[in-house]
Amino acid sequence: MVLIQMKVMKKLTFSAMAIAMLFSLFSCEDGQDIDKSSVKQAVNERKIVRLTDAEFQDLANTLGRSIADTLFKFQTSEDSLTFITDLTSSGGIKLKTITPFDHADQTLSEVETQVMDAYEYNIENNLELSANLQKNKDVGYLYSAPVSNDSTAKVLFIEMDKPSIIKKGYLKH
């Protein structure tokens, strides 16, 4: 019995020594200096950043404008479709276009209805159509932009949730 215990102890001691030697081999430096400034920069980039409501709204507005401008620049529907697919694949951003005075068959949120009423009022009174951002309690933010500035205008709605605004907007800064 004592012999068996001694053999087990020898095996455990040998195993522990082998593991300790492996750890010491892998923990040794390879002789290269660490670039402390790049490490410090990487640590600073990963810090949690608190945004005020105004900063967050500015970020959402900038992201919405960037998306709309990019969509308006495409020459082909194939390029546009690729961009839309890439943009909306994460699920946090939704796009749709609505024609003023012709949206009775579409289900609009309360905020979308109010925005469409404002665009329709501007069209009826020959006022300028401009992009705007509305806070939407259900989702996050709703950016809207006229596709053209006349009576045949369509309105592009970009619905953005907060995580998508942070991922797609803040990382570009």
mmCIF file of C-alpha atoms in Angstrom:
data_model
loop_
_atom_site.group_PDB
_atom_site.id
_atom_site.type_symbol
_atom_site.label_atom_id
_atom_site.label_comp_id
_atom_site.label_asym_id
_atom_site.label_seq_id
_atom_site.Cartn_x
_atom_site.Cartn_y
_atom_site.Cartn_z
ATOM 1 C CA MET A 1 0.000 0.000 0.000
ATOM 2 C CA VAL A 2 2.803 2.380 0.896
ATOM 3 C CA LEU A 3 4.579 1.502 -2.346
ATOM 4 C CA ILE A 4 1.528 2.390 -4.385
ATOM 5 C CA GLN A 5 1.191 5.719 -2.592
ATOM 6 C CA MET A 6 4.870 6.509 -3.239
ATOM 7 C CA LYS A 7 4.518 5.719 -6.950
ATOM 8 C CA VAL A 8 1.457 7.931 -7.194
ATOM 9 C CA MET A 9 3.282 10.713 -5.373
ATOM 10 C CA LYS A 10 6.269 10.409 -7.733
ATOM 11 C CA LYS A 11 3.960 10.612 -10.765
ATOM 12 C CA LEU A 12 2.143 13.649 -9.355
ATOM 13 C CA THR A 13 5.422 15.367 -8.494
ATOM 14 C CA PHE A 14 6.813 14.652 -11.966
ATOM 15 C CA SER A 15 3.586 15.938 -13.593
ATOM 16 C CA ALA A 16 3.626 19.092 -11.508
ATOM 17 C CA MET A 17 7.268 19.734 -12.385
ATOM 18 C CA ALA A 18 6.587 19.164 -16.089
ATOM 19 C CA ILE A 19 3.689 21.609 -16.044
ATOM 20 C CA ALA A 20 5.781 24.180 -14.167
ATOM 21 C CA MET A 21 8.568 23.832 -16.751
ATOM 22 C CA LEU A 22 6.099 24.292 -19.628
ATOM 23 C CA PHE A 23 4.663 27.419 -18.034
ATOM 24 C CA SER A 24 8.130 28.835 -17.480
ATOM 25 C CA LEU A 25 9.076 28.174 -21.121
ATOM 26 C CA PHE A 26 5.979 29.873 -22.516
ATOM 27 C CA SER A 27 6.141 32.826 -20.166
ATOM 28 C CA CYS A 28 9.687 33.794 -21.157
ATOM 29 C CA GLU A 29 10.112 36.866 -23.345
ATOM 30 C CA ASP A 30 11.226 36.405 -26.892
ATOM 31 C CA GLY A 31 13.567 39.366 -26.646
ATOM 32 C CA GLN A 32 11.256 41.872 -28.348
ATOM 33 C CA ASP A 33 10.394 45.192 -26.750
ATOM 34 C CA ILE A 34 6.732 46.034 -26.313
ATOM 35 C CA ASP A 35 5.596 49.230 -28.003
ATOM 36 C CA LYS A 36 4.104 50.911 -24.956
ATOM 37 C CA SER A 37 2.469 53.744 -26.896
ATOM 38 C CA SER A 38 0.465 51.363 -29.094
ATOM 39 C CA VAL A 39 -0.595 49.342 -26.050
ATOM 40 C CA LYS A 40 -1.678 52.552 -24.290
ATOM 41 C CA GLN A 41 -3.604 53.654 -27.397
ATOM 42 C CA ALA A 42 -5.357 50.276 -27.633
ATOM 43 C CA VAL A 43 -6.370 50.490 -23.968
ATOM 44 C CA ASN A 44 -7.706 54.048 -24.421
ATOM 45 C CA GLU A 45 -9.718 53.011 -27.482
ATOM 46 C CA ARG A 46 -11.517 50.374 -25.443
ATOM 47 C CA LYS A 47 -12.542 52.680 -22.617
ATOM 48 C CA ILE A 48 -16.230 53.187 -22.034
ATOM 49 C CA VAL A 49 -17.332 56.541 -23.390
ATOM 50 C CA ARG A 50 -20.427 58.253 -22.033
ATOM 51 C CA LEU A 51 -22.395 60.293 -24.528
ATOM 52 C CA THR A 52 -24.764 63.069 -23.562
ATOM 53 C CA ASP A 53 -28.190 63.111 -25.201
ATOM 54 C CA ALA A 54 -27.050 65.958 -27.450
ATOM 55 C CA GLU A 55 -23.922 64.044 -28.520
ATOM 56 C CA PHE A 56 -25.976 60.910 -29.154
ATOM 57 C CA GLN A 57 -28.523 62.871 -31.195
ATOM 58 C CA ASP A 58 -25.711 64.496 -33.190
ATOM 59 C CA LEU A 59 -24.236 61.059 -33.823
ATOM 60 C CA ALA A 60 -27.620 59.727 -35.007
ATOM 61 C CA ASN A 61 -28.102 62.752 -37.266
ATOM 62 C CA THR A 62 -24.630 62.356 -38.763
ATOM 63 C CA LEU A 63 -25.177 58.636 -39.361
ATOM 64 C CA GLY A 64 -28.604 59.222 -40.932
ATOM 65 C CA ARG A 65 -27.233 61.939 -43.221
ATOM 66 C CA SER A 66 -24.312 59.710 -44.202
ATOM 67 C CA ILE A 67 -26.618 56.810 -45.070
ATOM 68 C CA ALA A 68 -28.975 59.037 -47.064
ATOM 69 C CA ASP A 69 -26.124 60.751 -48.938
ATOM 70 C CA THR A 70 -24.580 57.391 -49.791
ATOM 71 C CA LEU A 71 -27.886 56.028 -51.081
ATOM 72 C CA PHE A 72 -28.508 59.115 -53.210
ATOM 73 C CA LYS A 73 -25.071 58.791 -54.856
ATOM 74 C CA PHE A 74 -25.597 55.298 -56.259
ATOM 75 C CA GLN A 75 -26.040 55.177 -60.007
ATOM 76 C CA THR A 76 -27.418 51.648 -60.221
ATOM 77 C CA SER A 77 -30.023 49.835 -58.224
ATOM 78 C CA GLU A 78 -27.629 46.893 -57.872
ATOM 79 C CA ASP A 79 -25.097 49.024 -55.960
ATOM 80 C CA SER A 80 -27.899 50.493 -53.896
ATOM 81 C CA LEU A 81 -29.290 47.049 -53.077
ATOM 82 C CA THR A 82 -25.853 45.797 -51.980
ATOM 83 C CA PHE A 83 -25.399 48.802 -49.689
ATOM 84 C CA ILE A 84 -28.892 48.390 -48.199
ATOM 85 C CA THR A 85 -28.369 44.667 -47.616
ATOM 86 C CA ASP A 86 -25.037 45.258 -45.860
ATOM 87 C CA LEU A 87 -26.474 48.092 -43.794
ATOM 88 C CA THR A 88 -29.634 46.343 -42.639
ATOM 89 C CA SER A 89 -28.226 42.838 -42.144
ATOM 90 C CA SER A 90 -27.548 43.436 -38.442
ATOM 91 C CA GLY A 91 -31.216 44.263 -37.873
ATOM 92 C CA GLY A 92 -30.779 47.600 -36.090
ATOM 93 C CA ILE A 93 -31.344 49.828 -39.103
ATOM 94 C CA LYS A 94 -34.420 49.785 -41.339
ATOM 95 C CA LEU A 95 -35.031 51.756 -44.505
ATOM 96 C CA LYS A 96 -38.216 52.586 -46.361
ATOM 97 C CA THR A 97 -39.442 55.179 -48.805
ATOM 98 C CA ILE A 98 -42.902 56.688 -48.646
ATOM 99 C CA THR A 99 -44.673 58.877 -51.157
ATOM 100 C CA PRO A 100 -46.485 61.858 -49.607
ATOM 101 C CA PHE A 101 -50.289 61.834 -50.053
ATOM 102 C CA ASP A 102 -50.098 58.179 -51.102
ATOM 103 C CA HIS A 103 -49.358 56.196 -47.976
ATOM 104 C CA ALA A 104 -52.790 55.127 -46.778
ATOM 105 C CA ASP A 105 -51.988 51.486 -47.488
ATOM 106 C CA GLN A 106 -48.818 51.549 -45.368
ATOM 107 C CA THR A 107 -48.632 51.126 -41.630
ATOM 108 C CA LEU A 108 -46.804 54.092 -40.160
ATOM 109 C CA SER A 109 -45.773 54.703 -36.593
ATOM 110 C CA GLU A 110 -47.028 57.795 -34.791
ATOM 111 C CA VAL A 111 -43.721 59.594 -35.384
ATOM 112 C CA GLU A 112 -43.661 58.621 -39.080
ATOM 113 C CA THR A 113 -47.222 59.904 -39.501
ATOM 114 C CA GLN A 114 -46.305 63.238 -37.908
ATOM 115 C CA VAL A 115 -43.234 63.583 -40.120
ATOM 116 C CA MET A 116 -45.263 62.744 -43.243
ATOM 117 C CA ASP A 117 -47.895 65.316 -42.241
ATOM 118 C CA ALA A 118 -45.138 67.937 -41.993
ATOM 119 C CA TYR A 119 -43.720 67.014 -45.416
ATOM 120 C CA GLU A 120 -47.203 67.107 -46.961
ATOM 121 C CA TYR A 121 -47.856 70.517 -45.402
ATOM 122 C CA ASN A 122 -44.578 71.819 -46.836
ATOM 123 C CA ILE A 123 -45.420 70.461 -50.287
ATOM 124 C CA GLU A 124 -48.901 72.013 -50.238
ATOM 125 C CA ASN A 125 -47.461 75.389 -49.219
ATOM 126 C CA ASN A 126 -44.421 75.271 -51.527
ATOM 127 C CA LEU A 127 -42.003 75.228 -48.595
ATOM 128 C CA GLU A 128 -38.581 73.644 -48.670
ATOM 129 C CA LEU A 129 -38.362 69.960 -47.806
ATOM 130 C CA SER A 130 -35.449 69.194 -45.551
ATOM 131 C CA ALA A 131 -34.054 66.256 -43.663
ATOM 132 C CA ASN A 132 -34.729 65.890 -39.966
ATOM 133 C CA LEU A 133 -34.210 63.605 -37.009
ATOM 134 C CA GLN A 134 -36.899 62.571 -34.561
ATOM 135 C CA LYS A 135 -36.496 60.607 -31.361
ATOM 136 C CA ASN A 136 -38.682 57.545 -31.502
ATOM 137 C CA LYS A 137 -39.427 56.038 -28.110
ATOM 138 C CA ASP A 138 -40.142 52.618 -29.626
ATOM 139 C CA VAL A 139 -36.903 52.263 -31.566
ATOM 140 C CA GLY A 140 -34.334 54.984 -31.041
ATOM 141 C CA TYR A 141 -34.200 57.586 -33.792
ATOM 142 C CA LEU A 142 -35.960 58.188 -37.082
ATOM 143 C CA TYR A 143 -34.051 60.130 -39.714
ATOM 144 C CA SER A 144 -36.046 61.313 -42.707
ATOM 145 C CA ALA A 145 -34.859 62.926 -45.903
ATOM 146 C CA PRO A 146 -36.683 63.973 -49.073
ATOM 147 C CA VAL A 147 -35.516 62.119 -52.163
ATOM 148 C CA SER A 148 -36.415 65.120 -54.329
ATOM 149 C CA ASN A 149 -37.648 68.596 -53.534
ATOM 150 C CA ASP A 150 -40.783 68.879 -55.632
ATOM 151 C CA SER A 151 -44.366 67.648 -55.684
ATOM 152 C CA THR A 152 -43.254 64.155 -56.761
ATOM 153 C CA ALA A 153 -41.031 63.809 -53.722
ATOM 154 C CA LYS A 154 -40.552 60.600 -51.863
ATOM 155 C CA VAL A 155 -39.370 60.508 -48.296
ATOM 156 C CA LEU A 156 -36.619 58.184 -47.147
ATOM 157 C CA PHE A 157 -37.084 56.957 -43.584
ATOM 158 C CA ILE A 158 -34.080 55.533 -41.748
ATOM 159 C CA GLU A 159 -35.021 53.903 -38.469
ATOM 160 C CA MET A 160 -31.999 53.375 -36.195
ATOM 161 C CA ASP A 161 -31.798 51.691 -32.817
ATOM 162 C CA LYS A 162 -29.245 52.874 -30.264
ATOM 163 C CA PRO A 163 -26.800 49.944 -30.524
ATOM 164 C CA SER A 164 -26.617 50.377 -34.308
ATOM 165 C CA ILE A 165 -26.025 54.098 -33.973
ATOM 166 C CA ILE A 166 -23.109 53.386 -31.660
ATOM 167 C CA LYS A 167 -21.634 50.583 -33.787
ATOM 168 C CA LYS A 168 -21.983 52.248 -37.158
ATOM 169 C CA GLY A 169 -21.751 55.875 -36.133
ATOM 170 C CA TYR A 170 -19.306 56.167 -33.266
ATOM 171 C CA LEU A 171 -16.766 53.781 -34.738
ATOM 172 C CA LYS A 172 -16.434 56.046 -37.794
ATOM 173 C CA HIS A 173 -15.268 58.985 -35.647
#
